[in-house]
CSV table of C-alpha atoms and ligand atoms in Angstrom, one decimal:
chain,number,residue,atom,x,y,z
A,240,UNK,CA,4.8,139.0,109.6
A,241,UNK,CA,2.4,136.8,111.0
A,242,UNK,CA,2.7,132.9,111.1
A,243,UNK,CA,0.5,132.3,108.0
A,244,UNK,CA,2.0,135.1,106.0
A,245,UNK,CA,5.3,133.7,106.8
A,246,UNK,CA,4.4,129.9,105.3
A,247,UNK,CA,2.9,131.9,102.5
A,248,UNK,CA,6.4,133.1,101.7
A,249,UNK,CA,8.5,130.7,102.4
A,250,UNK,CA,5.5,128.3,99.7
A,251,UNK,CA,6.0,130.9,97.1
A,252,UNK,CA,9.8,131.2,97.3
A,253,UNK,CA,10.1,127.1,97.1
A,254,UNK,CA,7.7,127.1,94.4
A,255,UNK,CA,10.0,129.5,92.4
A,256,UNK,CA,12.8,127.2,93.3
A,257,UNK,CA,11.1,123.9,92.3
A,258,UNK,CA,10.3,125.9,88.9
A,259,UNK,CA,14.3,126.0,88.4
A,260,UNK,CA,14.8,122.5,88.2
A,261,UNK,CA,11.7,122.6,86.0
A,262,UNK,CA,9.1,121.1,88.7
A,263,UNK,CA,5.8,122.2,89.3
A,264,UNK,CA,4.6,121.8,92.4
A,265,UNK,CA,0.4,122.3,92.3
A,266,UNK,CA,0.5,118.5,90.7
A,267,UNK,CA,2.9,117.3,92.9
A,268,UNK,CA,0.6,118.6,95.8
A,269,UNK,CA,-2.7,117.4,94.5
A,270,UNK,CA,-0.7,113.8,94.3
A,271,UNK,CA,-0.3,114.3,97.6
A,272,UNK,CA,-3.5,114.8,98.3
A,273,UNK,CA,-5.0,111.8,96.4
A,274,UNK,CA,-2.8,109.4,98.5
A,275,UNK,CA,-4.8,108.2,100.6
A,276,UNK,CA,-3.2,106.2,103.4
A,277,UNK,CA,-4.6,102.8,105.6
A,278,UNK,CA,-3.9,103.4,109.3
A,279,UNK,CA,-3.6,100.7,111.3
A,280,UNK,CA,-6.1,100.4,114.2
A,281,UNK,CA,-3.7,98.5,116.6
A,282,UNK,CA,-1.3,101.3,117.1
A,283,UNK,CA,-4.5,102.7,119.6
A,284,UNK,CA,-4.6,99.8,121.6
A,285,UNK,CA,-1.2,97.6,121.5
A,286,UNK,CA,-3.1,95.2,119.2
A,287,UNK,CA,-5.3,94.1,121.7
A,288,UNK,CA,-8.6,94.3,120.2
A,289,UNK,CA,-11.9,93.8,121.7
A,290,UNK,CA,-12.8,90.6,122.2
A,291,UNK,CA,-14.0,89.4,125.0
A,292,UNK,CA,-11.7,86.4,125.7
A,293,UNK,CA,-8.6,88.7,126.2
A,294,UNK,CA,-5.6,86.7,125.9
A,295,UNK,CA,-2.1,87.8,125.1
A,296,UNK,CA,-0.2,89.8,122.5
A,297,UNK,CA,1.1,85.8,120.2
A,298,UNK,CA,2.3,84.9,116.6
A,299,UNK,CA,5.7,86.4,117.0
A,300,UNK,CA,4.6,90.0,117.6
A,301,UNK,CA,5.0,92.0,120.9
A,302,UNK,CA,4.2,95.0,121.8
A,303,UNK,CA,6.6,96.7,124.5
A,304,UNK,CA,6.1,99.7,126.9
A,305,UNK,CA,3.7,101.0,129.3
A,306,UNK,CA,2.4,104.2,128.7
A,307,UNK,CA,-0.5,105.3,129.5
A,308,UNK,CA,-3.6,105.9,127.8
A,309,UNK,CA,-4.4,103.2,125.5
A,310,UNK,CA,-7.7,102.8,124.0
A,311,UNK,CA,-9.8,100.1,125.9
A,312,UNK,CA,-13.1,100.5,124.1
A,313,UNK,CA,-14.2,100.8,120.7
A,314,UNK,CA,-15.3,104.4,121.9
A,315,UNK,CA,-12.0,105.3,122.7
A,316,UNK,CA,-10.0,104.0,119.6
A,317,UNK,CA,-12.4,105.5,117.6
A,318,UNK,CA,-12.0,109.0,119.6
A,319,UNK,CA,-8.5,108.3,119.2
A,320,UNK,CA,-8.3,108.0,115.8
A,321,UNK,CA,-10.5,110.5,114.9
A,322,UNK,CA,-8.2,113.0,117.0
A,323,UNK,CA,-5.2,111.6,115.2
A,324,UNK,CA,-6.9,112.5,111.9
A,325,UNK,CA,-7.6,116.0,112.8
A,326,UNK,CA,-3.6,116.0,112.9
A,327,UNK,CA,-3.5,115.0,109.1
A,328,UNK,CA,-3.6,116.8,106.1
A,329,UNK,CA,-5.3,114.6,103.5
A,330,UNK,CA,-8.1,112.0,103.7
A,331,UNK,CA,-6.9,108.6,105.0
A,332,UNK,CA,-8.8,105.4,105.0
A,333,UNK,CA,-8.7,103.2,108.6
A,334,UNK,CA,-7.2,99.5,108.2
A,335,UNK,CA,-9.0,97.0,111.0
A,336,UNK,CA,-8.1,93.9,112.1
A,337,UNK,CA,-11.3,91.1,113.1
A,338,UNK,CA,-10.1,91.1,116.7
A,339,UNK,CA,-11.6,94.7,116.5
A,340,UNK,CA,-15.3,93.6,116.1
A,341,UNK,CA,-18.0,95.4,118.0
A,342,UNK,CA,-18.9,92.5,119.9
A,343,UNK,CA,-21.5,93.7,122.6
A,344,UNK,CA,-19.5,92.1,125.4
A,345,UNK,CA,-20.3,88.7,124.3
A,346,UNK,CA,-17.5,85.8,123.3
A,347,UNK,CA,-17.7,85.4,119.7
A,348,UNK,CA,-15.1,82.8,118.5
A,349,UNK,CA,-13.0,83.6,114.9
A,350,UNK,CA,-15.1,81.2,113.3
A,351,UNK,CA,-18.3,82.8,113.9
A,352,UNK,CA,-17.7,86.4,113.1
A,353,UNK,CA,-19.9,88.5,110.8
A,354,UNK,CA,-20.3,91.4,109.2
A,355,UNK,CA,-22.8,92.3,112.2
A,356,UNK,CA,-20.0,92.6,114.2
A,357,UNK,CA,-18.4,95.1,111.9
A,358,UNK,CA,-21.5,97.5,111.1
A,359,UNK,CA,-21.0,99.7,113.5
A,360,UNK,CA,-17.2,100.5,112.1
A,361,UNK,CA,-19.0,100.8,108.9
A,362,UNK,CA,-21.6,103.4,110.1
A,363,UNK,CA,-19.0,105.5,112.0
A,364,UNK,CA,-16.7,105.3,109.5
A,365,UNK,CA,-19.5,106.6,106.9
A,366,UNK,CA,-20.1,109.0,109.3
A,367,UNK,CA,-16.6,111.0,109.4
A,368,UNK,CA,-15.9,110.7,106.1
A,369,UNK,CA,-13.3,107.3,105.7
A,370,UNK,CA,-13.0,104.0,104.7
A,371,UNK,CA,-12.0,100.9,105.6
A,372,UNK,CA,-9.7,98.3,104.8
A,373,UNK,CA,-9.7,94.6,106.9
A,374,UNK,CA,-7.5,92.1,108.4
A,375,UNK,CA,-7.8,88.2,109.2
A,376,UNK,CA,-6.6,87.9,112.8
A,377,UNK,CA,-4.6,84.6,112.7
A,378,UNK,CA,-2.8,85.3,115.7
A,379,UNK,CA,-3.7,86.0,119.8
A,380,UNK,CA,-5.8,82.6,120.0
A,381,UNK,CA,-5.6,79.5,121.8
A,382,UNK,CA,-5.9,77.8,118.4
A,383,UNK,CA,-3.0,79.5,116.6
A,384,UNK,CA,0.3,78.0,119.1
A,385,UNK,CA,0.7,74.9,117.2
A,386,UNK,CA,-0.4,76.9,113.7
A,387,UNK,CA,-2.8,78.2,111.7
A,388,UNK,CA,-3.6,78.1,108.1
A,389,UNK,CA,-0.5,75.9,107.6
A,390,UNK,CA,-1.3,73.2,111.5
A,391,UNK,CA,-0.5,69.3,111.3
A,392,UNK,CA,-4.1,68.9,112.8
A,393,UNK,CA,-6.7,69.8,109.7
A,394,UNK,CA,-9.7,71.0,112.9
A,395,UNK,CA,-7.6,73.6,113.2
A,396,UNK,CA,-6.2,74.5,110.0
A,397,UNK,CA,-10.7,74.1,109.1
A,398,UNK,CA,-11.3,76.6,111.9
A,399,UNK,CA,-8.7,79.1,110.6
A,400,UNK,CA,-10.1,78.3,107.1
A,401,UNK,CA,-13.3,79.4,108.6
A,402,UNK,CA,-12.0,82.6,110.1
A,403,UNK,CA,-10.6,83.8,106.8
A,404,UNK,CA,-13.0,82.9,104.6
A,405,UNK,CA,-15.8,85.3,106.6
A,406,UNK,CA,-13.3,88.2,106.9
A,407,UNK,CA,-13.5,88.0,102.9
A,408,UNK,CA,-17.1,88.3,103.2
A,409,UNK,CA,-17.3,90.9,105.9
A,410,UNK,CA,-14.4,92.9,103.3
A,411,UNK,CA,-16.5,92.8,100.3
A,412,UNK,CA,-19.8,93.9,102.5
A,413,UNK,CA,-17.7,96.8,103.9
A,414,UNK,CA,-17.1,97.1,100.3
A,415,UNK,CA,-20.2,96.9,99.2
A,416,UNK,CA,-21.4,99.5,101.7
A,417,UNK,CA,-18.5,102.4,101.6
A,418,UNK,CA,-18.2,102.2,97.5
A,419,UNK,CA,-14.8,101.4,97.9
A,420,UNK,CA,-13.1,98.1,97.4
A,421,UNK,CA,-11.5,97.2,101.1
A,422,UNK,CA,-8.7,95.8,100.8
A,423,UNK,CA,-8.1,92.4,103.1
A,424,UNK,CA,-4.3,91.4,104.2
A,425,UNK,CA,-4.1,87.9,105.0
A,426,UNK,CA,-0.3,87.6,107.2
A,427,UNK,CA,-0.1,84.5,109.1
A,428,UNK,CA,2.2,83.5,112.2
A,429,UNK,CA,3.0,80.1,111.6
A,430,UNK,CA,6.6,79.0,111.8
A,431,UNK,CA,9.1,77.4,114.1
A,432,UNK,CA,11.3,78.3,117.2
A,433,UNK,CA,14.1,75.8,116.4
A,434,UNK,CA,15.1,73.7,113.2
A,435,UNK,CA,11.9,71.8,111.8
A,436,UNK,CA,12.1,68.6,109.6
A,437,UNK,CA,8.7,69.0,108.3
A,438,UNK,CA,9.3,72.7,106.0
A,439,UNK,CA,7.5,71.0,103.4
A,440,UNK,CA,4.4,69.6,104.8
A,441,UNK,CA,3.8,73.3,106.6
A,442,UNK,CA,3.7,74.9,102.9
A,443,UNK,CA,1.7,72.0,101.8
A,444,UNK,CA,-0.9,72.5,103.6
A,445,UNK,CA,-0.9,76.2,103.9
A,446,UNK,CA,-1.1,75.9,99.8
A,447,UNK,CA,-3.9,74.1,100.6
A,448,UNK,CA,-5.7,75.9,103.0
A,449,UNK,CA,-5.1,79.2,100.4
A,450,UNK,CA,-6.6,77.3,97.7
A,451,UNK,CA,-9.7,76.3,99.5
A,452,UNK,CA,-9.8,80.3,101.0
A,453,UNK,CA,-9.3,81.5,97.4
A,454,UNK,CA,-11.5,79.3,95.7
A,455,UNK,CA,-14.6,81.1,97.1
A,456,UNK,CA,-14.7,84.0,94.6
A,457,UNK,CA,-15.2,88.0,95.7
A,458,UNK,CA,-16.2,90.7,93.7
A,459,UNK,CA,-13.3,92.8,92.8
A,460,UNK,CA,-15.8,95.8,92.5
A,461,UNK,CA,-15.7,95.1,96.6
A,462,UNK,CA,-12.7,93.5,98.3
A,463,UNK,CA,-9.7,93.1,97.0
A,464,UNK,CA,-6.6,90.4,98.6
A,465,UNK,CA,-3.6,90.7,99.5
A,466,UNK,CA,-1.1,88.5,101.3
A,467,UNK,CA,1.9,89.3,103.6
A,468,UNK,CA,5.2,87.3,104.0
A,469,UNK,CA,7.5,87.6,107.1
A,470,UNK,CA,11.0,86.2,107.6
A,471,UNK,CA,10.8,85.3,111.1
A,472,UNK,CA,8.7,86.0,114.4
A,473,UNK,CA,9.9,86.3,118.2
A,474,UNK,CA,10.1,82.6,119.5
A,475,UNK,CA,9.7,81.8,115.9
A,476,UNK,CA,13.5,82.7,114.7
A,477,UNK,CA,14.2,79.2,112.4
A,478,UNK,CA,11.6,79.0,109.9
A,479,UNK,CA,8.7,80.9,108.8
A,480,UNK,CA,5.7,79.1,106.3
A,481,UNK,CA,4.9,81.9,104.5
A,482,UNK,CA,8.5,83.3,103.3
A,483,UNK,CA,8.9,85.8,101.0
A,484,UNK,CA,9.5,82.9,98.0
A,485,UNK,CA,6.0,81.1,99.3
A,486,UNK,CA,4.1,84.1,99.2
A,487,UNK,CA,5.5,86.0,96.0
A,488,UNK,CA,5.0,82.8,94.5
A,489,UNK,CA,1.7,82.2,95.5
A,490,UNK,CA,0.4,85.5,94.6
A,491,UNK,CA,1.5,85.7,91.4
A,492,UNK,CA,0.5,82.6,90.2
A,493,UNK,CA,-3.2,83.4,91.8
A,494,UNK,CA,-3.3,87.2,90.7
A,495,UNK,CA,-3.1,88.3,94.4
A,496,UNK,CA,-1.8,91.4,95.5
A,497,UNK,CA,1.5,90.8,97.9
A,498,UNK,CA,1.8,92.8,100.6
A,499,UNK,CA,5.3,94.2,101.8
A,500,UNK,CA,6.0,94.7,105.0
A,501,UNK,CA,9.1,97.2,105.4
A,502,UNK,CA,10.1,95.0,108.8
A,503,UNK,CA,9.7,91.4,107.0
A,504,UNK,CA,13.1,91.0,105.4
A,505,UNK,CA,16.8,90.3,106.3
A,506,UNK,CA,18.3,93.6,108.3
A,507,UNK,CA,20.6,95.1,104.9
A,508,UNK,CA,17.1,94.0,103.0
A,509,UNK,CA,14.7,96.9,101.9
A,510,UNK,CA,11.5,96.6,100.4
A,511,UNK,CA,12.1,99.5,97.7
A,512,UNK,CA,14.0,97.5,95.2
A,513,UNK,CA,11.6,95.1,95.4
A,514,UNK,CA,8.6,97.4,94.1
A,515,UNK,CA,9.9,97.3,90.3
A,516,UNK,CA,9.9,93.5,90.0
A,517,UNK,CA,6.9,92.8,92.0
A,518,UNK,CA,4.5,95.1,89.9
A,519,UNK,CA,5.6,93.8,87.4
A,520,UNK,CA,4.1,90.4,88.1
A,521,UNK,CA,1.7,91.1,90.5
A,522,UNK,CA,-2.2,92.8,89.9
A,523,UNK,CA,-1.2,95.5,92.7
A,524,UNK,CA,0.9,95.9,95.9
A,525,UNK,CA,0.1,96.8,99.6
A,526,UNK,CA,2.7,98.2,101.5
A,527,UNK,CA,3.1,98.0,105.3
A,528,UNK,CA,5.0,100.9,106.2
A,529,UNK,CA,7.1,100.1,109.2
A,530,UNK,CA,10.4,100.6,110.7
A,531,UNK,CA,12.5,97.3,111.8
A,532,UNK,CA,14.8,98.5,114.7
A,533,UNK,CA,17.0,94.8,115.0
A,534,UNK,CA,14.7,92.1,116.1
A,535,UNK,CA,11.1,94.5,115.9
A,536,UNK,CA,10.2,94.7,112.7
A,537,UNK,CA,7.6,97.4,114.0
A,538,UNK,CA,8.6,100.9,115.1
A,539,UNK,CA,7.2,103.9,114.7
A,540,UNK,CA,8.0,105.2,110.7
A,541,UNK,CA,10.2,108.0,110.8
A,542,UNK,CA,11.3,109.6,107.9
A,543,UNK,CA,14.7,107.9,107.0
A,544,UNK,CA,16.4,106.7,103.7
A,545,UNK,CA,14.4,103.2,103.7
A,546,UNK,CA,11.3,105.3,104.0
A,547,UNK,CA,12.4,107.7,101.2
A,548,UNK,CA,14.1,105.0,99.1
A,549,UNK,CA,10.2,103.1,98.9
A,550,UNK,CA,8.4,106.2,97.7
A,551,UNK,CA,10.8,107.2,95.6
A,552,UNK,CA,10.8,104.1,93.5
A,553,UNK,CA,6.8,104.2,93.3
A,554,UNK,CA,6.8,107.5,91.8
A,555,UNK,CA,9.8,106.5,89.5
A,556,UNK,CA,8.6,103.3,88.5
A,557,UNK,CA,5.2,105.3,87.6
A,558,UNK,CA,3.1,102.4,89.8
A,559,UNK,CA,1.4,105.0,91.9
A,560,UNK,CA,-2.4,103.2,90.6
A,561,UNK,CA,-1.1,100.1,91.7
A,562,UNK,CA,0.7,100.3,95.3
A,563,UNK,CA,-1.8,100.8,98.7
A,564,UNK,CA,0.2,102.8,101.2
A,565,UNK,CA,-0.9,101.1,104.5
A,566,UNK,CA,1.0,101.8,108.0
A,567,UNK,CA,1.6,98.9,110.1
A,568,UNK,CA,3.6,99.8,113.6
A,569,UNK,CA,2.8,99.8,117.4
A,570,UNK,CA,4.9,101.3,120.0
A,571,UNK,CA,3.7,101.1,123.4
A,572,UNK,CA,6.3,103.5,124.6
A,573,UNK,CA,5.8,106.6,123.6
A,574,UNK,CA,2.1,108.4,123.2
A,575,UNK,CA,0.3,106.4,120.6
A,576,UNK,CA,-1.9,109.4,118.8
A,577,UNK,CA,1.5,111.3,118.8
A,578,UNK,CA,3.1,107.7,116.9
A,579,UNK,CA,0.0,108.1,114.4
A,580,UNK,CA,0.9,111.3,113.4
A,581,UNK,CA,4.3,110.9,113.1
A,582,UNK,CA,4.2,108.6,111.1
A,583,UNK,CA,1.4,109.5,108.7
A,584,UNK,CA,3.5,113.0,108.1
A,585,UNK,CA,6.7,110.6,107.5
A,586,UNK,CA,5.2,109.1,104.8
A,587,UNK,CA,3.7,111.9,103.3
A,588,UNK,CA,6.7,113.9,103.6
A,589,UNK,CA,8.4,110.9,101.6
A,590,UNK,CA,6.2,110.9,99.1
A,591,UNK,CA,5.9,114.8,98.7
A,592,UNK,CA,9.8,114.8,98.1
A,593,UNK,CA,9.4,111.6,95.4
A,594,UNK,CA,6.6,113.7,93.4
A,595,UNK,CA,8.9,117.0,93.3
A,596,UNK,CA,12.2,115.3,92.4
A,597,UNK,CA,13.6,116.6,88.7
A,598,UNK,CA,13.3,112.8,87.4
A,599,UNK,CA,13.5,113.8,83.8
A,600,UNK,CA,16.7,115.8,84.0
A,601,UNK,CA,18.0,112.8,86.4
A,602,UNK,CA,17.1,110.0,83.4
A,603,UNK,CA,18.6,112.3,81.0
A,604,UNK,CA,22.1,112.7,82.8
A,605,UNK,CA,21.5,108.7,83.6
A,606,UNK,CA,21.6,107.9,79.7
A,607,UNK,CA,24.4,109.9,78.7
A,608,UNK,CA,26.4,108.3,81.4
A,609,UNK,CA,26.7,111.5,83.5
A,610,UNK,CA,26.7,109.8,86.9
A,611,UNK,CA,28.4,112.5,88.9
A,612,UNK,CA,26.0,114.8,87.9
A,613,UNK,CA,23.2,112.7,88.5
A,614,UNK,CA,24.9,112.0,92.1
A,615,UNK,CA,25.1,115.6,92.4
A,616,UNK,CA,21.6,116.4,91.7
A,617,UNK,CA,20.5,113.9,93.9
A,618,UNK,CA,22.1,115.1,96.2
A,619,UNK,CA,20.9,118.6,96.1
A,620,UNK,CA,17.4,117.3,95.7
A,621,UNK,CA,17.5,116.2,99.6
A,622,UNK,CA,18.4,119.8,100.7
A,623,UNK,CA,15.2,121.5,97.9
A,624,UNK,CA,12.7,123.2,100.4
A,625,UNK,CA,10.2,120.5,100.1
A,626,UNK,CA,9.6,121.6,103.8
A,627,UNK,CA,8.3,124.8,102.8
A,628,UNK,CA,5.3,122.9,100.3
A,629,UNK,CA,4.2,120.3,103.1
A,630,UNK,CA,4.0,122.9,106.0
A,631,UNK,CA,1.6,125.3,103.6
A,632,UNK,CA,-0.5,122.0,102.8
A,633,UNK,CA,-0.9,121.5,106.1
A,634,UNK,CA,-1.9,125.3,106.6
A,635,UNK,CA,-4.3,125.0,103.7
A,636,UNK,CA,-5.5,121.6,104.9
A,637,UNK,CA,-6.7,123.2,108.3
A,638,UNK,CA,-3.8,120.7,110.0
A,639,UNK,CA,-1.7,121.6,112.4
A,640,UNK,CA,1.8,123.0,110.5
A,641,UNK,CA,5.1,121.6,111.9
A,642,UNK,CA,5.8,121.1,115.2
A,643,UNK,CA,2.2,123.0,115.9
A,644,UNK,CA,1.0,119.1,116.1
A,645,UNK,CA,2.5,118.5,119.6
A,646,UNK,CA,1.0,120.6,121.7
A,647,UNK,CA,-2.6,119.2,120.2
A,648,UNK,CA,-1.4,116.2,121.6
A,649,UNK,CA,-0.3,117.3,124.5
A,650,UNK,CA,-3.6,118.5,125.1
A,651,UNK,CA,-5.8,115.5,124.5
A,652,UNK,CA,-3.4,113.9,126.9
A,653,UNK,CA,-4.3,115.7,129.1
A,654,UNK,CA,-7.7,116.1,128.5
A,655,UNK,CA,-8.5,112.7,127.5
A,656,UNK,CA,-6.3,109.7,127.8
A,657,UNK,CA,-4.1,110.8,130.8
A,658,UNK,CA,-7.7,109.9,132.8
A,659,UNK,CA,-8.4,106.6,131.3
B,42,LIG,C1,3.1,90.9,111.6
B,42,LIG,C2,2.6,91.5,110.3
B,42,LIG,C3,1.1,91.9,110.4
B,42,LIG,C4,0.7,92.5,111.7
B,42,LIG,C5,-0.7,93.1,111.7
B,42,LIG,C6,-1.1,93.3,113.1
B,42,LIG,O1,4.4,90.8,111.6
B,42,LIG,O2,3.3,92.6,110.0
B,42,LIG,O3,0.8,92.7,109.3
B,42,LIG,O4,1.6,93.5,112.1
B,42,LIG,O5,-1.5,92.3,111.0
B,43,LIG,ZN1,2.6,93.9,108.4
């Protein structure tokens, strides 16, 4: 039997076996294929970006390991993620951060940027077939060590006012110009090493600096906001501005989307229970996929119970229209094409196994009070041969099936990034 004919088995045999529990799996595959996820540029590159005033890795994020081969250029990023994307089944949208601009080699400070600097992203991206989503970089600055959005001094909370405000304008032109809103994450780094007495005056001001940012209207048609909290930062453990309670808060009272970031919450604290409540208050939700290991809240996503415990409450709590699946991770350890596509495949795979579970048969054993059977079936579900239904998408996707992916990487490590 050859490979193919072998996946073509194995598919028909699990689709016979999904029927059982009364699921069918076409729908559950073309859901699949309609989720469309935002990669994160800075897994290519550590999160350096290319400006031209390289400075270091701040704002409470790091970046750890050595290995080689990480883009330096927007040439290679771009032949980087275009590689990973060949490793994908599904069409994914690319999530870019302002430090990212195609600056020609000149210094162009965060308050200057335009959407000149971003055309180029816009053409290539047109070009293979993606879109884009954007990112304020508040962090890796000389400005942003004593604060941001939320500084004592206002010239620097103006000039970070500045910087935000024109990456809303260059996400509604990118907008404008793919025909797809881009969705633009404001997370901010401000906080505090050790005990601070001035808590207050921080969120003060960074309400203040939000409502001047939001007070400038975008067309929804265009760009869309979201908004991240975090809980704490490296060298800034004590207190963080924008908490969870500052940022839920805020959004919902402004109709902004809040961002969750699967690494932003206390260690026993996931972000999957939080989906129900939060769309219920709030227009829609971006999700940073990510995979806190201790104090990194960024590994690479792996397919684990957290991962499987988010998509399964978006499909259950039927909020599919209203949640944006975006990665957020960077491991400088292992190679970092091989880290897209792992995690990409994690979070389809999640997904997959959300849209085949036998929800109706689990409510209806949930209302009469049968919890051992719904334990049971739950159980079961892990072991269904959802396996079987992602490795023929990825046949009929043209994709690399299985394992198949690591030898492609192998080979543009060799061909490509081994020599940079
Ligand atoms: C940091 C936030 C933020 C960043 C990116 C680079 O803790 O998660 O989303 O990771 O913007
Ligand atoms: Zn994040």
């Amino acid at each position: 039997m050859s490979k193919k004919e072998r996946i073509e088995q194995a598919y028909a045999a699990a689709v016979e076996r999904f029927a059982e529990l009364g699921i069918d799996v076409k729908p559950a595959l073309d859901k699949l294929n309609n989720l469309s996820i935002s990669i994160h540029c800075w897994q290519a590159d550590d999160v350096a970006g290319f400006e031209v005033a390289e400075g270091d890795l701040t704002g409470g994020i790091q970046a750890t390991g050595n290995y080689p081969g990480k883009a330096r250029t927007i040439e290679e990023l771009r032949s980087d993620v275009e590689k990973a994307l060949t490793l994908l089944p599904g069409k994914h949208r690319l999530n870019l951060h302002a430090i990212y601009g195609d600056f020609g080699g000149k210094f162009v400070d965060r308050d200057q940027i335009d959407i000149t600097h971003f055309q180029s992203w816009i053409d290539w991206a047109k070009e293979i077939g993606i879109y884009l989503d954007f990112n304020c970089t508040c962090f890796s600055h000389p400005k942003s060590d004593n604060g941001t959005l939320s500084a004592l001094d206002k010239e620097t909370r103006d000039f970070w006012i500045e910087h935000v405000q024109r990456c809303r304008a260059i996400a509604e032109e990118i907008g404008r110009q793919q025909g797809s809103p881009c969705i633009h994450n404001l997370w901010f780094p401000d906080g505090q090493k050790d005990i601070t007495v001035d808590a207050s005056i921080y969120r003060k001001n960074m309400k203040d600096s939000l409502d001047k940012i939001f007070s400038v209207k975008r067309d929804p048609k265009y760009m869309k906001d979201c908004f991240e909290s975090k809980l704490f930062g490296i060298g800034l453990e004590s207190y963080t501005v924008g908490s969870n309670e500052f940022v839920v808060g805020y959004c919902v009272k402004n109709n902004i989307m809040v961002t969750l970031d699967a690494g932003h919450y206390h260690p026993t604290e996931t972000i999957s229970d939080k989906i129900s409540a939060i769309a219920l208050f709030a227009p829609e939700i971006m999700l940073h996929v990510s995979r806190p290991v201790r104090w990194d809240s960024d590994h690479v996503v792996i397919l684990n119970d957290d991962l499987q415990a988010i998509a399964h409450e978006i499909v259950r709590a039927d909020v599919m229209d209203k949640v944006n699946v975006g990665l957020d991770y960077f491991d400088a350890s292992i190679n970092r094409i091989g880290a897209y596509a792992v995690g990409v495949r994690a979070t389809q795979k999640a997904f997959l196994r959300a849209f085949l579970e036998p929800l109706a048969k689990l409510r209806e054993y949930e209302a009469n009070g049968q919890n051992f059977q719904r334990m049971a079936l739950l159980e079961e579900c892990k072991a269904l041969p959802w396996s079987a239904i992602y490795d023929y998408y990825c046949l009929e996707s043209g994709v690399p099936v299985a394992e198949d992916y690591i030898a492609e990487i192998e080979k543009y490590e060799k061909d490509v990034t081994s020599k940079r």
